[in-house]
């Protein structure tokens, strides 16, 4: 997004800031490790402290920092959309096609840079943990091609993600259908979901069918 | 052995750098499913080499092995 084209007010504060140091630190450690490894290849042997540094400590450090970077960056909508099957879903969000997810995205009701993550991870650290585990599962399925279209959510959608914003909203509480106690119990127990019965499915069916390109 | 370990480290770092520069599904998959096993293997190979050299033996740890 270029501020000169749309005006500086409309550039989100996160745009362009990135995680500079988090990207460059693992690269710096990796460069040092590569340097030491190259010397090891040329000479065939290194003093044990230098070899341990270059072949164990620096690679482990680089991978630890790289993992932190990946965990952080994988919250991004663009990251999700970069995989073949997710591309159409992210394009549909941005197209404001009237689907529940795109309405939230277009209104800014969810942070647009982390829209997928915000809705698909539950609350608290276990929500984050579950989302990361699910993400690893998605990566494995992407690599092995073990997925079917239309893609479906594994398990039930955690409506705490909806209630986190809507529960206290006057407009939500005033809706007659939300008020009966049995409906509230059914929703909280997971017997009933927000989408499907009452509200439309969050993403359009054609987007759930996958696509031929990435969404970046 | 040192050369093999060094080659594995270089290959692992080659999987990390693209991910750090541009994190997307493809680079993340390379990092997680190619880079991580390579780093693990590099450390195992290096550890095995050090073990063969007697680095983890009692004599080496007590400082008696001065001929190594």
Short mmCIF file of C-alpha atoms in Angstrom, two decimals:
data_model
loop_
_atom_site.label_atom_id
_atom_site.label_comp_id
_atom_site.label_asym_id
_atom_site.label_seq_id
_atom_site.Cartn_x
_atom_site.Cartn_y
_atom_site.Cartn_z
CA UNK A 1 0.00 0.00 0.00
CA UNK A 2 1.50 3.32 -1.07
CA UNK A 3 0.61 6.31 1.11
CA UNK A 4 1.13 8.71 -1.82
CA UNK A 5 -1.68 6.97 -3.75
CA UNK A 6 -4.33 6.66 -1.06
CA UNK A 7 -3.34 9.12 1.63
CA UNK A 8 -1.32 8.48 4.77
CA UNK A 9 -4.40 8.19 7.00
CA UNK A 10 -5.52 5.05 5.17
CA UNK A 11 -2.26 3.16 5.59
CA UNK A 12 -2.67 0.80 8.53
CA UNK A 13 -0.02 1.24 11.23
CA UNK A 14 1.23 -2.32 10.68
CA UNK A 15 1.85 -1.85 6.95
CA UNK A 16 5.50 -1.73 6.06
CA UNK A 17 6.76 -2.10 9.61
CA UNK A 18 7.06 -5.87 9.50
CA UNK A 19 9.35 -7.67 11.87
CA UNK A 20 12.64 -6.43 10.55
CA UNK A 21 14.90 -7.54 13.36
CA UNK A 22 13.09 -10.86 13.64
CA UNK A 23 13.84 -11.52 9.99
CA UNK A 24 17.41 -10.32 9.98
CA UNK A 25 18.58 -11.96 13.18
CA UNK A 26 18.11 -15.57 11.96
CA UNK A 27 19.65 -14.57 8.61
CA UNK A 28 22.67 -13.13 10.44
CA UNK A 29 23.12 -16.32 12.47
CA UNK A 30 22.63 -18.41 9.34
CA UNK A 31 25.29 -16.37 7.49
CA UNK A 32 27.77 -16.96 10.32
CA UNK A 33 26.96 -20.68 10.36
CA UNK A 34 27.40 -20.87 6.58
CA UNK A 35 30.75 -19.09 6.87
CA UNK A 36 32.04 -21.54 9.45
CA UNK A 37 30.61 -24.50 7.51
CA UNK A 38 32.40 -23.34 4.35
CA UNK A 39 35.68 -23.16 6.24
CA UNK A 40 34.98 -26.67 7.57
CA UNK A 41 34.40 -27.96 4.04
CA UNK A 42 37.61 -26.40 2.73
CA UNK A 43 39.84 -27.42 5.65
CA UNK A 44 38.10 -30.68 6.54
CA UNK A 45 38.54 -30.04 10.24
CA UNK A 46 37.97 -27.27 12.76
CA UNK A 47 38.89 -26.72 16.38
CA UNK A 48 36.09 -28.31 18.46
CA UNK A 49 34.83 -25.03 20.00
CA UNK A 50 34.57 -23.38 16.56
CA UNK A 51 33.00 -26.50 15.02
CA UNK A 52 30.46 -26.72 17.85
CA UNK A 53 29.63 -23.06 17.40
CA UNK A 54 29.24 -23.25 13.62
CA UNK A 55 27.65 -26.67 13.28
CA UNK A 56 25.44 -26.78 16.39
CA UNK A 57 24.96 -23.52 18.30
CA UNK A 58 24.48 -21.09 15.41
CA UNK A 59 22.19 -23.39 13.36
CA UNK A 60 20.08 -24.10 16.43
CA UNK A 61 19.90 -20.40 17.24
CA UNK A 62 18.98 -19.54 13.66
CA UNK A 63 16.24 -22.17 13.63
CA UNK A 64 14.90 -21.12 17.04
CA UNK A 65 14.62 -17.50 15.86
CA UNK A 66 13.29 -18.64 12.49
CA UNK A 67 10.58 -20.64 14.26
CA UNK A 68 9.55 -17.57 16.25
CA UNK A 69 9.40 -15.57 13.04
CA UNK A 70 7.35 -18.24 11.31
CA UNK A 71 4.90 -18.51 14.22
CA UNK A 72 4.38 -14.75 14.13
CA UNK A 73 4.21 -14.33 10.37
CA UNK A 74 1.90 -17.32 9.93
CA UNK A 75 -0.87 -15.31 11.58
CA UNK A 76 -1.03 -13.17 8.45
CA UNK A 77 -3.91 -13.33 6.00
CA UNK A 78 -1.41 -13.23 3.13
CA UNK A 79 0.41 -16.22 4.60
CA UNK A 80 -2.81 -18.27 4.68
CA UNK A 81 -3.66 -17.21 1.14
CA UNK A 82 -0.25 -18.19 -0.20
CA UNK A 83 -1.20 -21.87 -0.27
CA UNK A 84 -2.99 -23.16 -3.36
CA UNK A 85 -6.21 -24.25 -1.70
CA UNK A 86 -6.59 -21.17 0.52
CA UNK A 87 -6.00 -18.61 -2.24
CA UNK A 88 -9.65 -18.36 -3.36
CA UNK A 89 -10.78 -17.89 0.24
CA UNK A 90 -8.52 -14.88 0.74
CA UNK A 91 -9.49 -13.47 -2.66
CA UNK A 92 -13.14 -13.86 -1.69
CA UNK A 93 -12.52 -11.97 1.56
CA UNK A 94 -10.97 -9.06 -0.30
CA UNK A 95 -13.60 -9.05 -3.04
CA UNK A 96 -16.33 -8.15 -0.54
CA UNK A 97 -18.62 -10.70 -2.16
CA UNK A 98 -21.26 -10.50 0.54
CA UNK A 99 -20.17 -13.62 2.40
CA UNK A 100 -20.13 -13.40 6.19
CA UNK A 101 -16.33 -13.44 6.29
CA UNK A 102 -15.95 -10.77 3.63
CA UNK A 103 -18.49 -8.51 5.36
CA UNK A 104 -16.39 -8.68 8.54
CA UNK A 105 -13.23 -8.04 6.51
CA UNK A 106 -14.66 -5.13 4.51
CA UNK A 107 -16.04 -3.41 7.61
CA UNK A 108 -12.77 -3.82 9.46
CA UNK A 109 -14.65 -5.83 12.11
CA UNK A 110 -11.60 -8.10 12.23
CA UNK A 111 -8.00 -6.89 11.84
CA UNK A 112 -7.55 -7.36 8.11
CA UNK A 113 -3.89 -8.37 8.33
CA UNK A 114 -4.77 -11.30 10.61
CA UNK A 115 -8.37 -11.96 9.65
CA UNK A 116 -8.06 -15.75 9.18
CA UNK A 117 -6.18 -16.17 12.44
CA UNK A 118 -8.52 -13.98 14.50
CA UNK A 119 -11.63 -15.95 13.56
CA UNK A 120 -10.09 -19.42 13.38
CA UNK A 121 -8.17 -19.40 16.65
CA UNK A 122 -10.03 -19.60 19.92
CA UNK A 123 -9.44 -17.34 22.87
CA UNK A 124 -6.46 -17.60 25.24
CA UNK A 125 -3.13 -19.35 24.80
CA UNK A 126 -4.77 -22.70 24.08
CA UNK A 127 -6.61 -21.11 21.19
CA UNK A 128 -3.27 -19.95 19.80
CA UNK A 129 -1.74 -23.36 20.45
CA UNK A 130 -4.63 -25.17 18.75
CA UNK A 131 -4.43 -22.80 15.78
CA UNK A 132 -0.70 -23.46 15.37
CA UNK A 133 -1.23 -27.23 15.60
CA UNK A 134 -3.99 -26.98 13.02
CA UNK A 135 -1.63 -24.91 10.86
CA UNK A 136 0.98 -27.67 10.97
CA UNK A 137 -1.76 -30.11 9.96
CA UNK A 138 -2.67 -27.84 7.03
CA UNK A 139 0.96 -27.74 5.92
CA UNK A 140 1.23 -31.53 6.05
CA UNK A 141 -2.00 -31.88 4.05
CA UNK A 142 -0.76 -29.33 1.53
CA UNK A 143 2.54 -31.18 1.06
CA UNK A 144 0.95 -34.61 0.80
CA UNK A 145 -2.11 -33.43 -1.14
CA UNK A 146 -4.33 -35.20 1.39
CA UNK A 147 -7.31 -32.88 1.30
CA UNK A 148 -10.63 -32.89 -0.44
CA UNK A 149 -12.60 -30.04 -1.91
CA UNK A 150 -14.80 -28.41 -0.91
CA UNK A 151 -12.61 -27.98 2.15
CA UNK A 152 -14.41 -28.24 5.45
CA UNK A 153 -13.52 -27.09 8.93
CA UNK A 154 -12.21 -29.95 11.04
CA UNK A 155 -14.57 -30.17 14.01
CA UNK A 156 -16.93 -27.41 15.03
CA UNK A 157 -16.22 -23.71 14.81
CA UNK A 158 -15.41 -22.20 18.21
CA UNK A 159 -18.18 -19.64 18.64
CA UNK A 160 -16.16 -17.93 21.36
CA UNK A 161 -14.43 -16.27 18.41
CA UNK A 162 -17.80 -14.72 17.48
CA UNK A 163 -18.86 -14.00 21.04
CA UNK A 164 -15.56 -12.30 21.84
CA UNK A 165 -16.85 -9.30 19.89
CA UNK A 166 -20.61 -9.84 19.66
CA UNK A 167 -21.60 -11.04 23.15
CA UNK A 168 -21.57 -7.60 24.70
CA UNK A 169 -22.96 -5.77 21.69
CA UNK A 170 -26.42 -4.28 22.16
CA UNK A 171 -27.37 -5.10 18.58
CA UNK A 172 -26.57 -8.78 19.20
CA UNK A 173 -28.44 -8.96 22.52
CA UNK A 174 -31.54 -7.32 21.09
CA UNK A 175 -32.05 -10.04 18.47
CA UNK A 176 -35.03 -12.08 19.60
CA UNK A 177 -33.59 -15.38 18.32
CA UNK A 178 -30.53 -14.99 20.55
CA UNK A 179 -32.56 -14.62 23.73
CA UNK A 180 -34.15 -18.04 24.57
CA UNK A 181 -32.08 -19.82 27.20
CA UNK A 182 -32.24 -23.19 25.40
CA UNK A 183 -30.79 -21.60 22.27
CA UNK A 184 -28.04 -19.98 24.31
CA UNK A 185 -27.23 -23.32 25.98
CA UNK A 186 -27.20 -25.11 22.63
CA UNK A 187 -24.82 -22.52 21.22
CA UNK A 188 -22.48 -22.60 24.21
CA UNK A 189 -22.40 -26.42 24.31
CA UNK A 190 -21.55 -26.60 20.63
CA UNK A 191 -24.77 -28.42 19.71
CA UNK A 192 -25.60 -25.48 17.51
CA UNK A 193 -23.39 -23.10 15.59
CA UNK A 194 -23.88 -19.51 14.48
CA UNK A 195 -23.50 -20.43 10.82
CA UNK A 196 -25.34 -23.09 8.91
CA UNK A 197 -28.70 -23.00 10.71
CA UNK A 198 -29.27 -19.27 11.14
CA UNK A 199 -26.43 -17.38 9.48
CA UNK A 200 -24.96 -18.23 6.10
CA UNK A 201 -21.74 -20.25 5.91
CA UNK A 202 -18.85 -17.83 6.36
CA UNK A 203 -17.15 -18.50 3.02
CA UNK A 204 -18.77 -19.00 -0.40
CA UNK A 205 -18.91 -22.57 -1.65
CA UNK A 206 -16.93 -21.81 -4.82
CA UNK A 207 -14.06 -20.46 -2.74
CA UNK A 208 -14.10 -23.61 -0.62
CA UNK A 209 -13.61 -25.63 -3.81
CA UNK A 210 -10.00 -24.48 -4.06
CA UNK A 211 -8.45 -22.76 -7.02
CA UNK A 212 -5.67 -22.61 -9.48
CA UNK A 213 -3.54 -19.89 -7.99
CA UNK A 214 -2.29 -18.45 -4.76
CA UNK A 215 -3.95 -15.47 -3.26
CA UNK A 216 -0.89 -13.26 -2.95
CA UNK B 1 32.23 -36.34 8.87
CA UNK B 2 32.87 -32.63 9.53
CA UNK B 3 32.41 -31.93 5.84
CA UNK B 4 29.13 -33.87 5.74
CA UNK B 5 27.86 -32.05 8.80
CA UNK B 6 28.91 -28.70 7.29
CA UNK B 7 27.15 -29.50 4.02
CA UNK B 8 23.97 -30.37 5.91
CA UNK B 9 24.20 -27.10 7.85
CA UNK B 10 24.56 -25.12 4.62
CA UNK B 11 21.56 -26.92 3.10
CA UNK B 12 19.51 -26.24 6.25
CA UNK B 13 20.44 -22.57 6.20
CA UNK B 14 19.46 -22.44 2.53
CA UNK B 15 15.97 -23.51 3.63
CA UNK B 16 15.85 -20.90 6.39
CA UNK B 17 16.94 -17.77 4.51
CA UNK B 18 14.07 -17.68 1.95
CA UNK B 19 11.57 -18.13 4.77
CA UNK B 20 13.09 -15.26 6.75
CA UNK B 21 13.06 -13.00 3.69
CA UNK B 22 9.52 -13.85 2.57
CA UNK B 23 7.37 -15.99 4.84
CA UNK B 24 4.73 -17.78 2.80
CA UNK B 25 3.34 -21.27 2.62
CA UNK B 26 6.03 -22.58 0.29
CA UNK B 27 9.02 -21.21 2.21
CA UNK B 28 7.46 -22.20 5.55
CA UNK B 29 7.02 -25.78 4.33
CA UNK B 30 10.67 -25.85 3.19
CA UNK B 31 11.77 -24.47 6.54
CA UNK B 32 9.68 -26.86 8.64
CA UNK B 33 9.86 -30.08 6.65
CA UNK B 34 13.25 -29.81 4.94
CA UNK B 35 15.33 -27.45 7.05
CA UNK B 36 14.50 -28.83 10.48
CA UNK B 37 15.37 -32.46 9.62
CA UNK B 38 18.60 -31.27 7.97
CA UNK B 39 19.64 -29.34 11.08
CA UNK B 40 18.82 -32.35 13.24
CA UNK B 41 20.82 -34.61 10.95
CA UNK B 42 23.77 -32.20 10.88
CA UNK B 43 23.88 -32.13 14.68
CA UNK B 44 23.58 -35.92 14.87
CA UNK B 45 26.44 -36.39 12.39
CA UNK B 46 28.61 -33.89 14.25
CA UNK B 47 27.71 -35.46 17.62
CA UNK B 48 28.57 -38.92 16.26
CA UNK B 49 31.91 -37.63 15.03
CA UNK B 50 32.69 -36.07 18.41
CA UNK B 51 31.61 -39.28 20.13
CA UNK B 52 33.98 -41.31 17.92
CA UNK B 53 36.74 -38.91 18.86
CA UNK B 54 36.00 -39.70 22.51
CA UNK B 55 34.72 -36.25 23.38
CA UNK B 56 32.01 -37.66 25.63
CA UNK B 57 34.12 -40.36 27.33
CA UNK B 58 34.95 -40.22 31.05
CA UNK B 59 38.67 -39.85 30.39
CA UNK B 60 38.09 -36.91 28.09
CA UNK B 61 35.77 -35.21 30.55
CA UNK B 62 38.16 -35.63 33.45
CA UNK B 63 40.95 -34.11 31.37
CA UNK B 64 43.17 -37.21 31.47
CA UNK B 65 43.10 -37.76 27.74
CA UNK B 66 45.84 -35.46 26.62
CA UNK B 67 46.88 -37.45 23.60
CA UNK B 68 43.61 -36.92 21.70
#
